[in-house]
Short mmCIF file of C-alpha atoms in Angstrom, two decimals:
data_model
loop_
_atom_site.label_atom_id
_atom_site.label_comp_id
_atom_site.label_asym_id
_atom_site.label_seq_id
_atom_site.Cartn_x
_atom_site.Cartn_y
_atom_site.Cartn_z
CA UNK S 15 0.00 0.00 0.00
CA UNK S 16 2.91 2.34 0.76
CA UNK S 17 4.11 1.88 -2.85
CA UNK S 18 0.68 2.66 -4.23
CA UNK S 19 0.44 5.82 -2.14
CA UNK S 20 3.73 6.98 -3.58
CA UNK S 21 2.84 6.12 -7.17
CA UNK S 22 -0.56 7.82 -7.01
CA UNK S 23 0.51 10.82 -4.99
CA UNK S 24 -0.16 13.12 -7.95
CA UNK S 25 -3.85 13.67 -8.75
CA UNK S 26 -3.34 12.97 -12.49
CA UNK S 27 -2.03 9.48 -11.75
CA UNK S 28 -4.90 8.80 -9.39
CA UNK S 29 -7.47 10.03 -11.93
CA UNK S 30 -5.86 7.94 -14.68
CA UNK S 31 -5.88 4.84 -12.50
CA UNK S 32 -9.56 5.30 -11.63
CA UNK S 33 -10.54 5.91 -15.28
CA UNK S 34 -8.54 2.90 -16.45
CA UNK S 35 -9.90 0.45 -13.88
CA UNK S 36 -13.49 1.66 -14.26
CA UNK S 37 -13.49 1.47 -18.07
CA UNK S 38 -11.70 -1.89 -17.95
CA UNK S 39 -14.33 -3.31 -15.61
CA UNK S 40 -17.22 -1.99 -17.72
CA UNK S 41 -15.65 -3.17 -21.00
CA UNK S 42 -15.02 -6.63 -19.55
CA UNK S 43 -18.61 -6.82 -18.36
CA UNK S 44 -19.97 -5.74 -21.77
CA UNK S 45 -17.67 -8.20 -23.53
CA UNK S 46 -19.03 -11.07 -21.40
CA UNK S 47 -22.62 -9.94 -22.01
CA UNK S 48 -22.10 -9.72 -25.79
CA UNK S 49 -19.96 -12.80 -26.40
CA UNK S 50 -20.78 -15.23 -23.61
CA UNK S 51 -24.45 -14.47 -22.99
CA UNK S 52 -25.12 -13.58 -26.63
CA UNK S 53 -26.85 -10.31 -25.76
CA UNK S 54 -26.16 -6.95 -27.29
CA UNK S 55 -27.07 -4.52 -30.01
CA UNK S 56 -25.80 -1.74 -32.24
CA UNK S 57 -24.36 0.42 -29.45
CA UNK S 58 -22.92 -2.52 -27.50
CA UNK S 59 -20.12 -2.86 -30.05
CA UNK S 60 -19.49 0.88 -30.00
CA UNK S 61 -19.13 0.88 -26.20
CA UNK S 62 -17.19 -2.38 -25.91
CA UNK S 63 -14.69 -2.10 -28.74
CA UNK S 64 -14.27 1.62 -29.39
CA UNK S 65 -15.33 3.87 -26.51
CA UNK S 66 -14.20 1.44 -23.77
CA UNK S 67 -10.65 0.86 -25.10
CA UNK S 68 -10.29 4.55 -25.96
CA UNK S 69 -11.21 5.46 -22.38
CA UNK S 70 -8.78 2.85 -21.02
CA UNK S 71 -6.00 4.28 -23.16
CA UNK S 72 -6.84 7.79 -21.94
CA UNK S 73 -6.68 6.62 -18.34
CA UNK S 74 -3.32 4.93 -18.90
CA UNK S 75 -2.01 8.10 -20.54
CA UNK S 76 -3.11 10.22 -17.57
CA UNK S 77 -1.48 7.75 -15.17
CA UNK S 78 1.86 7.94 -17.01
CA UNK S 79 1.68 11.72 -17.28
CA UNK S 80 1.03 11.94 -13.54
CA UNK S 81 4.07 9.74 -12.81
CA UNK S 82 6.21 11.89 -15.10
CA UNK S 83 5.04 15.13 -13.43
CA UNK S 84 5.62 13.68 -9.96
CA UNK S 85 9.14 12.58 -10.94
CA UNK S 86 9.97 16.10 -12.21
CA UNK S 87 8.67 17.69 -9.03
CA UNK S 88 10.88 15.35 -7.01
CA UNK S 89 13.96 16.14 -9.12
CA UNK S 90 13.41 19.88 -8.71
CA UNK S 91 13.16 19.49 -4.95
CA UNK S 92 9.56 20.63 -4.81
CA UNK S 93 8.74 17.42 -2.96
CA UNK S 94 11.02 15.06 -1.03
CA UNK S 95 11.91 11.80 -2.80
CA UNK S 96 9.84 8.78 -1.84
CA UNK S 97 11.48 6.44 0.65
CA UNK S 98 12.63 3.00 -0.33
CA UNK S 99 14.78 1.43 -2.97
CA UNK S 100 15.17 3.47 -6.18
CA UNK S 101 16.68 0.74 -8.33
CA UNK S 102 15.41 -2.63 -9.47
CA UNK S 103 17.04 -5.40 -7.47
CA UNK S 104 15.83 -8.85 -8.54
CA UNK S 105 17.54 -10.44 -5.53
CA UNK S 106 14.85 -8.86 -3.37
CA UNK S 107 11.65 -10.96 -3.23
CA UNK S 108 9.51 -7.83 -2.98
CA UNK S 109 11.06 -6.36 -6.14
CA UNK S 110 10.58 -9.65 -7.98
CA UNK S 111 6.91 -9.75 -7.00
CA UNK S 112 6.46 -6.18 -8.17
CA UNK S 113 8.16 -6.91 -11.50
CA UNK S 114 6.05 -10.03 -11.96
CA UNK S 115 2.87 -8.12 -11.15
CA UNK S 116 3.82 -5.30 -13.53
CA UNK S 117 4.69 -7.76 -16.33
CA UNK S 118 1.42 -9.64 -15.89
CA UNK S 119 -0.57 -6.39 -15.89
CA UNK S 120 1.26 -5.15 -19.00
CA UNK S 121 0.70 -8.46 -20.80
CA UNK S 122 -2.98 -8.39 -19.89
CA UNK S 123 -3.28 -4.81 -21.11
CA UNK S 124 -1.58 -5.66 -24.43
CA UNK S 125 -3.83 -8.70 -24.84
CA UNK S 126 -6.97 -6.71 -24.16
CA UNK S 127 -5.81 -3.86 -26.41
CA UNK S 128 -5.08 -6.31 -29.25
CA UNK S 129 -8.46 -7.97 -28.85
CA UNK S 130 -10.20 -4.60 -28.72
CA UNK S 131 -8.34 -3.38 -31.81
CA UNK S 132 -9.26 -6.54 -33.72
CA UNK S 133 -12.91 -6.33 -32.73
CA UNK S 134 -12.99 -2.57 -33.35
CA UNK S 135 -11.67 -3.16 -36.87
CA UNK S 136 -14.43 -5.67 -37.62
CA UNK S 137 -17.08 -3.54 -35.95
CA UNK S 138 -16.20 -0.46 -38.01
CA UNK S 139 -16.32 -2.64 -41.14
CA UNK S 140 -19.85 -3.87 -40.39
CA UNK S 141 -23.06 -2.78 -42.10
CA UNK S 142 -24.49 -1.98 -38.67
CA UNK S 143 -21.74 0.55 -38.02
CA UNK S 144 -21.98 2.17 -41.47
CA UNK S 145 -25.74 2.31 -41.78
CA UNK S 146 -27.30 2.43 -38.33
CA UNK S 147 -24.92 4.16 -35.93
CA UNK S 148 -25.77 7.59 -37.35
CA UNK S 149 -29.33 6.46 -37.98
CA UNK S 150 -30.93 9.66 -39.26
CA UNK S 151 -28.00 10.70 -41.43
CA UNK S 152 -27.40 7.39 -43.20
CA UNK S 153 -30.99 6.12 -43.11
CA UNK S 154 -31.66 6.75 -46.84
CA UNK S 155 -28.54 4.88 -47.94
CA UNK S 156 -29.07 2.01 -45.50
CA UNK S 157 -32.76 1.47 -46.27
CA UNK S 158 -32.25 1.59 -50.05
CA UNK S 159 -29.26 -0.75 -49.70
CA UNK S 160 -31.41 -3.34 -47.92
CA UNK S 161 -33.71 -3.49 -50.97
CA UNK S 162 -30.94 -3.60 -53.57
CA UNK S 163 -29.32 -6.46 -55.47
CA UNK S 164 -26.15 -5.92 -53.40
CA UNK S 165 -27.81 -6.31 -50.00
CA UNK S 166 -25.55 -9.25 -49.10
CA UNK S 167 -22.38 -7.30 -49.82
CA UNK S 168 -21.05 -5.20 -46.95
CA UNK S 169 -20.62 -1.45 -47.40
CA UNK S 170 -16.83 -1.57 -47.09
CA UNK S 171 -16.42 -4.06 -49.93
CA UNK S 172 -17.39 -1.28 -52.34
CA UNK S 173 -16.61 1.91 -50.43
CA UNK S 174 -13.22 0.78 -49.08
CA UNK S 175 -12.14 -2.47 -50.72
CA UNK S 176 -9.04 -4.50 -49.95
CA UNK S 177 -5.69 -3.08 -48.82
CA UNK S 178 -4.40 -0.99 -45.93
CA UNK S 179 -4.01 2.25 -47.92
CA UNK S 180 -7.72 2.63 -48.69
CA UNK S 181 -8.61 1.53 -45.16
CA UNK S 182 -6.50 4.39 -43.78
CA UNK S 183 -7.98 6.83 -46.30
CA UNK S 184 -11.51 5.85 -45.33
CA UNK S 185 -10.81 6.32 -41.62
CA UNK S 186 -9.19 9.71 -42.21
CA UNK S 187 -12.14 10.92 -44.28
CA UNK S 188 -14.40 9.46 -41.60
CA UNK S 189 -12.96 11.88 -39.04
CA UNK S 190 -14.63 14.79 -40.82
CA UNK S 191 -17.87 12.83 -41.07
CA UNK S 192 -17.83 12.24 -37.31
CA UNK S 193 -17.23 15.96 -36.77
CA UNK S 194 -20.07 16.87 -39.17
CA UNK S 195 -22.43 14.45 -37.41
CA UNK S 196 -21.59 15.78 -33.94
CA UNK S 197 -21.88 19.43 -35.00
CA UNK S 198 -24.84 18.81 -37.34
CA UNK S 199 -23.05 20.49 -40.23
CA UNK S 200 -23.58 17.65 -42.71
CA UNK S 201 -25.23 18.46 -46.06
CA UNK S 202 -28.72 17.27 -46.97
CA UNK S 203 -28.88 15.17 -48.99
CA UNK S 204 -25.54 13.47 -48.38
CA UNK S 205 -23.70 13.80 -51.72
CA UNK S 206 -22.45 10.73 -53.56
CA UNK S 207 -18.68 10.50 -52.82
CA UNK S 208 -17.59 10.55 -56.47
CA UNK S 209 -14.37 12.49 -55.83
CA UNK S 210 -12.93 10.07 -53.28
CA UNK S 211 -14.67 6.87 -54.39
CA UNK S 212 -12.33 3.98 -55.04
CA UNK S 213 -12.13 3.13 -58.77
CA UNK S 214 -14.64 0.48 -59.81
CA UNK S 215 -11.86 -1.54 -61.40
CA UNK S 216 -10.56 -2.20 -57.87
CA UNK S 217 -13.94 -3.08 -56.34
CA UNK S 218 -16.78 -3.94 -58.77
CA UNK S 219 -14.47 -5.96 -60.98
CA UNK S 220 -13.72 -8.45 -58.21
CA UNK S 221 -17.11 -9.93 -59.15
CA UNK S 222 -17.98 -8.29 -62.48
CA UNK S 223 -14.68 -8.52 -64.29
CA UNK S 224 -14.67 -7.11 -67.87
CA UNK S 225 -12.95 -10.14 -69.38
CA UNK S 226 -16.08 -12.17 -68.63
CA UNK S 227 -18.29 -12.41 -71.70
CA UNK S 228 -21.90 -11.33 -71.24
CA UNK S 229 -24.46 -12.72 -73.67
CA UNK S 230 -27.30 -10.72 -75.09
CA UNK S 231 -30.02 -10.42 -72.46
CA UNK S 232 -33.77 -10.52 -72.92
CA UNK S 233 -35.53 -7.75 -71.00
CA UNK S 234 -39.26 -7.35 -70.41
CA UNK S 235 -40.80 -4.03 -69.38
CA UNK S 236 -44.42 -3.25 -68.55
CA UNK S 237 -45.57 0.36 -68.50
CA UNK S 238 -48.94 1.77 -67.53
CA UNK S 239 -50.46 4.96 -68.89
CA UNK S 240 -51.88 7.70 -66.72
CA UNK S 241 -55.39 7.28 -68.04
CA UNK S 242 -58.61 6.14 -66.40
CA UNK S 243 -58.00 2.44 -67.04
CA UNK S 244 -54.23 2.41 -66.35
CA UNK S 245 -53.65 1.01 -69.84
CA UNK S 246 -50.81 -1.50 -69.98
CA UNK S 247 -48.10 -1.27 -72.65
CA UNK S 248 -45.42 -3.96 -72.89
CA UNK S 249 -41.95 -3.84 -74.37
CA UNK S 250 -39.59 -6.74 -75.03
CA UNK S 251 -35.98 -5.90 -75.81
CA UNK S 252 -32.77 -7.76 -76.45
CA UNK S 253 -29.98 -5.94 -74.64
CA UNK S 254 -26.70 -6.08 -76.55
CA UNK S 255 -24.33 -6.34 -73.60
CA UNK S 256 -21.51 -7.87 -75.62
CA UNK S 257 -20.82 -9.07 -79.14
CA UNK S 258 -22.95 -11.68 -80.92
CA UNK S 259 -20.45 -14.45 -80.13
CA UNK S 260 -18.23 -15.05 -77.11
CA UNK S 261 -15.13 -15.32 -79.30
CA UNK S 262 -15.46 -11.61 -80.08
CA UNK S 263 -15.43 -10.59 -76.42
CA UNK S 264 -16.21 -6.93 -75.74
CA UNK S 265 -15.49 -5.55 -79.18
CA UNK S 266 -19.17 -4.59 -79.54
CA UNK S 267 -22.16 -3.90 -77.34
CA UNK S 268 -22.83 -1.91 -74.19
CA UNK S 269 -19.85 -3.33 -72.30
CA UNK S 270 -17.51 -2.21 -75.06
CA UNK S 271 -17.06 0.89 -72.91
CA UNK S 272 -15.02 -1.17 -70.40
CA UNK S 273 -13.10 -3.14 -73.01
CA UNK S 274 -9.52 -3.45 -71.71
CA UNK S 275 -8.24 -2.50 -75.18
CA UNK S 276 -10.13 0.79 -75.09
CA UNK S 277 -9.97 3.78 -72.76
CA UNK S 278 -12.86 6.23 -72.59
CA UNK S 279 -12.20 9.46 -70.70
CA UNK S 280 -14.47 12.39 -70.09
CA UNK S 281 -14.90 15.68 -68.27
CA UNK S 282 -18.12 16.68 -66.54
CA UNK S 283 -18.74 20.13 -65.18
CA UNK S 284 -20.85 19.11 -62.19
CA UNK S 285 -20.98 16.48 -59.46
CA UNK S 286 -24.05 14.59 -60.70
CA UNK S 287 -22.39 14.17 -64.10
CA UNK S 288 -25.58 14.92 -66.02
CA UNK S 289 -23.63 16.96 -68.56
CA UNK S 290 -20.56 15.57 -70.34
CA UNK S 291 -19.19 18.18 -72.75
CA UNK S 292 -15.82 16.52 -73.46
CA UNK S 293 -15.04 12.87 -74.32
CA UNK S 294 -11.80 11.22 -75.45
CA UNK S 295 -11.60 7.79 -77.04
CA UNK S 296 -8.25 5.95 -77.18
CA UNK S 297 -7.51 2.58 -78.74
CA UNK S 298 -4.75 1.26 -76.48
CA UNK S 299 -3.62 -1.30 -79.05
CA UNK S 300 -3.19 1.08 -82.01
CA UNK S 301 -2.83 4.43 -80.26
CA UNK S 302 -5.73 5.89 -82.26
CA UNK S 303 -7.39 8.72 -80.34
CA UNK S 304 -10.30 11.11 -80.93
CA UNK S 305 -11.67 13.94 -78.80
CA UNK S 306 -15.39 14.71 -78.99
CA UNK S 307 -16.98 17.96 -77.82
CA UNK S 308 -20.68 18.61 -77.34
CA UNK S 309 -21.56 21.42 -79.72
CA UNK S 310 -24.58 22.37 -77.60
CA UNK S 311 -22.53 23.06 -74.46
CA UNK S 312 -20.08 25.93 -73.97
CA UNK S 313 -16.87 24.33 -72.78
CA UNK S 314 -13.72 25.99 -71.47
CA UNK S 315 -10.69 24.13 -72.87
CA UNK S 316 -8.70 25.21 -69.82
CA UNK S 317 -10.62 22.54 -67.90
CA UNK S 318 -8.80 19.82 -69.84
CA UNK S 319 -6.39 18.92 -67.05
CA UNK S 320 -5.40 15.61 -65.50
CA UNK S 321 -7.33 16.29 -62.29
CA UNK S 322 -10.56 16.96 -64.23
CA UNK S 323 -10.33 13.97 -66.59
CA UNK S 324 -12.06 10.81 -65.38
CA UNK S 325 -11.55 7.36 -66.89
CA UNK S 326 -14.93 5.77 -67.54
CA UNK S 327 -15.76 2.67 -65.50
CA UNK S 328 -18.79 0.72 -64.26
CA UNK S 329 -20.02 3.45 -61.92
CA UNK S 330 -20.47 6.01 -64.69
CA UNK S 331 -23.52 4.09 -65.93
CA UNK S 332 -24.36 1.81 -62.98
CA UNK S 333 -24.11 4.74 -60.59
CA UNK S 334 -26.77 3.52 -58.17
CA UNK S 335 -26.00 -0.19 -57.74
CA UNK S 336 -26.94 -0.28 -54.05
CA UNK S 337 -28.59 3.03 -53.19
CA UNK S 338 -31.25 3.33 -55.86
CA UNK S 339 -34.26 5.48 -55.03
CA UNK S 340 -37.14 4.35 -57.21
CA UNK S 341 -39.06 7.02 -59.08
CA UNK S 342 -42.86 7.22 -58.66
CA UNK S 343 -43.22 5.92 -62.22
CA UNK S 344 -41.21 2.77 -61.47
CA UNK S 345 -42.96 2.22 -58.14
CA UNK S 346 -46.41 2.23 -59.72
CA UNK S 347 -45.43 0.20 -62.79
CA UNK S 348 -43.87 -2.44 -60.55
CA UNK S 349 -46.90 -2.48 -58.24
CA UNK S 350 -49.26 -3.08 -61.15
CA UNK S 351 -47.04 -5.71 -62.77
CA UNK S 352 -46.54 -7.66 -59.53
CA UNK S 353 -50.28 -7.60 -58.88
CA UNK S 354 -49.93 -5.85 -55.52
CA UNK S 355 -52.19 -3.08 -56.81
CA UNK S 356 -55.16 -3.80 -59.05
CA UNK S 357 -55.34 -2.04 -62.42
CA UNK S 358 -59.10 -1.89 -61.82
CA UNK S 359 -58.54 1.16 -59.62
CA UNK S 360 -59.64 4.01 -61.93
CA UNK S 361 -57.03 6.73 -62.52
CA UNK S 362 -54.79 5.20 -59.88
CA UNK S 363 -51.52 5.94 -61.64
CA UNK S 364 -52.43 9.56 -62.24
CA UNK S 365 -53.39 10.16 -58.60
CA UNK S 366 -50.53 8.10 -57.15
CA UNK S 367 -48.00 10.03 -59.25
CA UNK S 368 -49.45 13.28 -57.94
CA UNK S 369 -49.15 12.13 -54.32
CA UNK S 370 -45.64 10.68 -54.64
CA UNK S 371 -44.13 13.58 -56.58
CA UNK S 372 -45.31 16.21 -54.09
CA UNK S 373 -42.71 17.56 -51.68
CA UNK S 374 -43.21 17.02 -47.96
CA UNK S 375 -41.65 18.47 -44.82
CA UNK S 376 -41.51 15.19 -42.93
CA UNK S 377 -42.13 11.48 -43.38
CA UNK S 378 -44.98 11.58 -40.87
CA UNK S 379 -46.79 14.34 -42.75
CA UNK S 380 -46.15 12.64 -46.08
CA UNK S 381 -47.56 9.27 -45.05
CA UNK S 382 -50.67 10.91 -43.58
CA UNK S 383 -51.24 13.00 -46.72
CA UNK S 384 -50.67 10.08 -49.10
CA UNK S 385 -53.05 7.75 -47.28
CA UNK S 386 -55.78 10.33 -46.75
CA UNK S 387 -55.31 11.83 -50.21
CA UNK S 388 -55.82 8.54 -52.04
CA UNK S 389 -58.89 7.56 -50.02
CA UNK S 390 -60.39 11.03 -50.37
CA UNK S 391 -59.84 10.94 -54.15
CA UNK S 392 -61.88 7.76 -54.55
CA UNK S 393 -64.55 8.84 -52.07
CA UNK S 394 -65.11 12.12 -53.94
CA UNK S 395 -64.36 11.24 -57.59
CA UNK S 396 -65.35 7.56 -57.70
CA UNK S 397 -67.81 7.08 -54.81
CA UNK S 398 -69.53 4.00 -56.26
CA UNK S 399 -66.23 2.26 -56.90
CA UNK S 400 -64.99 3.09 -53.40
CA UNK S 401 -68.18 1.81 -51.80
CA UNK S 402 -67.68 -1.55 -53.49
CA UNK S 403 -63.87 -1.73 -53.32
CA UNK S 404 -62.77 0.10 -50.17
CA UNK S 405 -60.40 -2.76 -49.32
CA UNK S 406 -58.58 -2.40 -52.67
CA UNK S 407 -58.13 1.32 -52.10
CA UNK S 408 -56.86 0.84 -48.54
CA UNK S 409 -54.43 -1.84 -49.73
CA UNK S 410 -53.14 0.47 -52.47
CA UNK S 411 -52.68 3.25 -49.90
CA UNK S 412 -50.69 0.85 -47.71
CA UNK S 413 -48.41 0.04 -50.64
CA UNK S 414 -47.76 3.71 -51.44
CA UNK S 415 -46.86 4.38 -47.80
CA UNK S 416 -44.58 1.32 -47.72
CA UNK S 417 -42.76 2.40 -50.88
CA UNK S 418 -42.49 5.94 -49.56
CA UNK S 419 -40.74 4.57 -46.46
CA UNK S 420 -38.24 2.76 -48.68
CA UNK S 421 -37.32 5.43 -51.20
CA UNK S 422 -38.32 8.88 -49.87
CA UNK S 423 -36.66 10.65 -46.93
CA UNK S 424 -37.91 14.24 -46.54
CA UNK S 425 -35.81 14.97 -43.44
CA UNK S 426 -32.63 14.28 -45.42
CA UNK S 427 -34.10 15.73 -48.64
CA UNK S 428 -33.57 12.43 -50.48
CA UNK S 429 -35.78 11.05 -53.22
CA UNK S 430 -35.42 9.79 -56.79
CA UNK S 431 -34.70 13.17 -58.40
CA UNK S 432 -31.90 14.08 -55.97
CA UNK S 433 -29.83 11.03 -56.95
CA UNK S 434 -30.01 10.42 -60.68
CA UNK S 435 -29.87 6.87 -61.97
CA UNK S 436 -27.88 6.93 -65.21
CA UNK S 437 -28.75 3.41 -66.40
CA UNK S 438 -30.96 3.84 -69.44
CA UNK S 439 -32.26 7.10 -70.83
CA UNK S 440 -35.94 7.46 -69.98
CA UNK S 441 -36.13 9.45 -66.75
CA UNK S 442 -32.56 10.74 -66.64
CA UNK S 443 -30.09 11.49 -69.40
CA UNK S 444 -28.00 8.38 -68.84
CA UNK S 445 -26.75 7.14 -72.21
CA UNK S 446 -27.82 10.40 -73.87
CA UNK S 447 -25.16 12.35 -71.98
CA UNK S 448 -22.79 11.22 -74.74
CA UNK S 449 -24.97 9.41 -77.29
CA UNK S 450 -26.91 12.47 -78.41
CA UNK S 451 -25.62 13.20 -81.94
CA UNK S 452 -24.08 16.47 -80.74
CA UNK S 453 -20.64 15.18 -79.66
CA UNK S 454 -18.37 15.80 -82.66
CA UNK S 455 -14.60 15.37 -83.10
CA UNK S 456 -12.25 17.66 -85.02
CA UNK S 457 -12.24 15.05 -87.81
CA UNK S 458 -16.04 15.23 -88.08
CA UNK S 459 -16.71 11.93 -86.31
CA UNK S 460 -19.92 11.90 -84.29
CA UNK S 461 -21.15 9.93 -81.25
CA UNK S 462 -24.51 8.76 -82.57
CA UNK S 463 -27.78 7.99 -80.84
CA UNK S 464 -28.76 4.85 -82.71
CA UNK S 465 -30.89 2.96 -80.19
CA UNK S 466 -30.21 -0.36 -81.91
CA UNK S 467 -26.54 -0.14 -80.96
CA UNK S 468 -27.45 -1.12 -77.40
CA UNK S 469 -30.80 -2.86 -77.71
CA UNK S 470 -33.34 -4.02 -80.27
CA UNK S 471 -37.10 -4.28 -79.85
CA UNK S 472 -38.59 -7.70 -80.54
CA UNK S 473 -42.11 -7.09 -79.22
CA UNK S 474 -44.20 -4.08 -78.22
CA UNK S 475 -47.75 -2.94 -77.78
CA UNK S 476 -50.79 -3.49 -75.56
CA UNK S 477 -50.70 -6.67 -73.50
CA UNK S 478 -53.45 -8.40 -75.48
CA UNK S 479 -52.24 -7.36 -78.94
CA UNK S 480 -48.45 -7.16 -79.10
CA UNK S 481 -46.53 -6.69 -82.32
CA UNK S 482 -43.67 -9.23 -82.49
CA UNK S 483 -40.64 -9.99 -84.65
CA UNK S 484 -37.24 -11.73 -84.55
CA UNK S 485 -33.92 -10.42 -83.26
CA UNK S 486 -32.59 -10.26 -86.82
CA UNK S 487 -35.43 -7.98 -87.93
CA UNK S 488 -36.08 -5.60 -85.01
CA UNK S 489 -39.11 -3.38 -84.72
CA UNK S 490 -39.08 0.39 -84.94
CA UNK S 491 -40.07 1.89 -81.61
CA UNK S 492 -43.73 2.83 -81.33
CA UNK S 493 -44.72 5.33 -78.66
CA UNK S 494 -47.75 4.22 -76.59
CA UNK S 495 -49.39 7.58 -77.26
CA UNK S 496 -49.27 9.15 -80.71
CA UNK S 497 -46.83 12.07 -80.43
CA UNK S 498 -46.26 12.36 -84.17
CA UNK S 499 -42.66 11.12 -84.18
CA UNK S 500 -41.46 13.65 -81.60
CA UNK S 501 -39.57 10.87 -79.83
CA UNK S 502 -37.13 10.84 -82.76
CA UNK S 503 -36.25 14.51 -82.25
CA UNK S 504 -36.09 15.01 -78.47
CA UNK S 505 -34.73 13.03 -75.54
CA UNK S 506 -37.10 10.89 -73.46
CA UNK S 507 -36.36 12.85 -70.29
CA UNK S 508 -37.91 16.00 -71.72
CA UNK S 509 -41.28 14.39 -70.96
CA UNK S 510 -40.45 11.51 -68.62
CA UNK S 511 -38.14 13.10 -66.05
CA UNK S 512 -39.44 11.19 -63.05
CA UNK S 513 -42.60 13.11 -62.34
CA UNK S 514 -44.49 12.48 -65.59
CA UNK S 515 -45.97 9.15 -66.62
#
């Protein structure tokens, strides 16, 4: 006890010792609860493997600082030196016991620190940590991720990937995110981290490698018009992902853009990359190169610098592989096609689009307005139908509220039109950012907008009277509503940008 009194004579050492022992005891208790009893939750890991060890380390630091301060005070004669032996003498049983005790305590501390570091690493790599710890902030990303095709892939496999260098980068960038969360200075919506996102060739291509040949793919789409009967219009396409034959690899088709023999580079003037005024094509094998500029966009050539040029990869088209926020149009089309909502509901698509495209202050207000608005519409405009089919209307209202919970987050200002999905070209520019007939090279070459380069139509029309053909003799697109060939002159998004059926 006399030794302990001497060691903890300074208040810093005493405080450090108390902090260390208290946090150690609590962390040990939480560890037993989580791993032996199998109890715990989201914040259990945070307390056990991050806050607990950090507090223990702080206590140990205070203890050592206190010892150092006390030693200096003794040297300066401010306090008399402590009595007893000042050197380590292993011939003395008492000194041997002290050394053994110190060594055991140090070994235990190192063991616990190593275990905590290992568990902390795995905890910070978990989906729970990424998506639920800052629940409100990351709720849109986490909820959409759970309903995506990548829901079984952890966040870090795409956002960090393998290797220590990107792990360190992610933790350093995470320091600012922690600060922003604590001070509530984060932006709404949270922007897509394009600037510091790891290249897709180092993440996506672990599963979707470009050397793999992708056959042509049959795709079926069902659309519903915003008329009284929710008229169905079907489309069957053959997507030309690769060449006609596997022996030709990626020399043709949509995935030609990631052909390892070709490099496509571009410059975009804004973060969402909806406008691409400058494109460069390079054939790596021959050295052939062409630069294309969009004649409809004023472009400053001084922007052609290495830091502004991006090499095209998977993410430039598949930019929402895990955090896709469905548009109202897709939600309703899918609900009709799956049978969850009956097409017998008169004018349902028109009214549902109106309710889902409105802007709301909060999720609570939105869900109340959507439910009451749909019921009120049928009570007032279709009273006889509602009287006979109230259950259908209530079920449809439930579906709209459910889909709103999945893809709309008013508090974070997130919905389909804040995060563009560049696959396709109907509701966002997508392919038409480059394939628009206005990108021209100095040699007069043009990036065309021939739809058949990427897909061909083999069937189209109303469900009970489709026009069909073979892949070798594709159909010319027919718009469900007669717009006198306007679809050949303007981009789809000029009418279909999310909010219009």
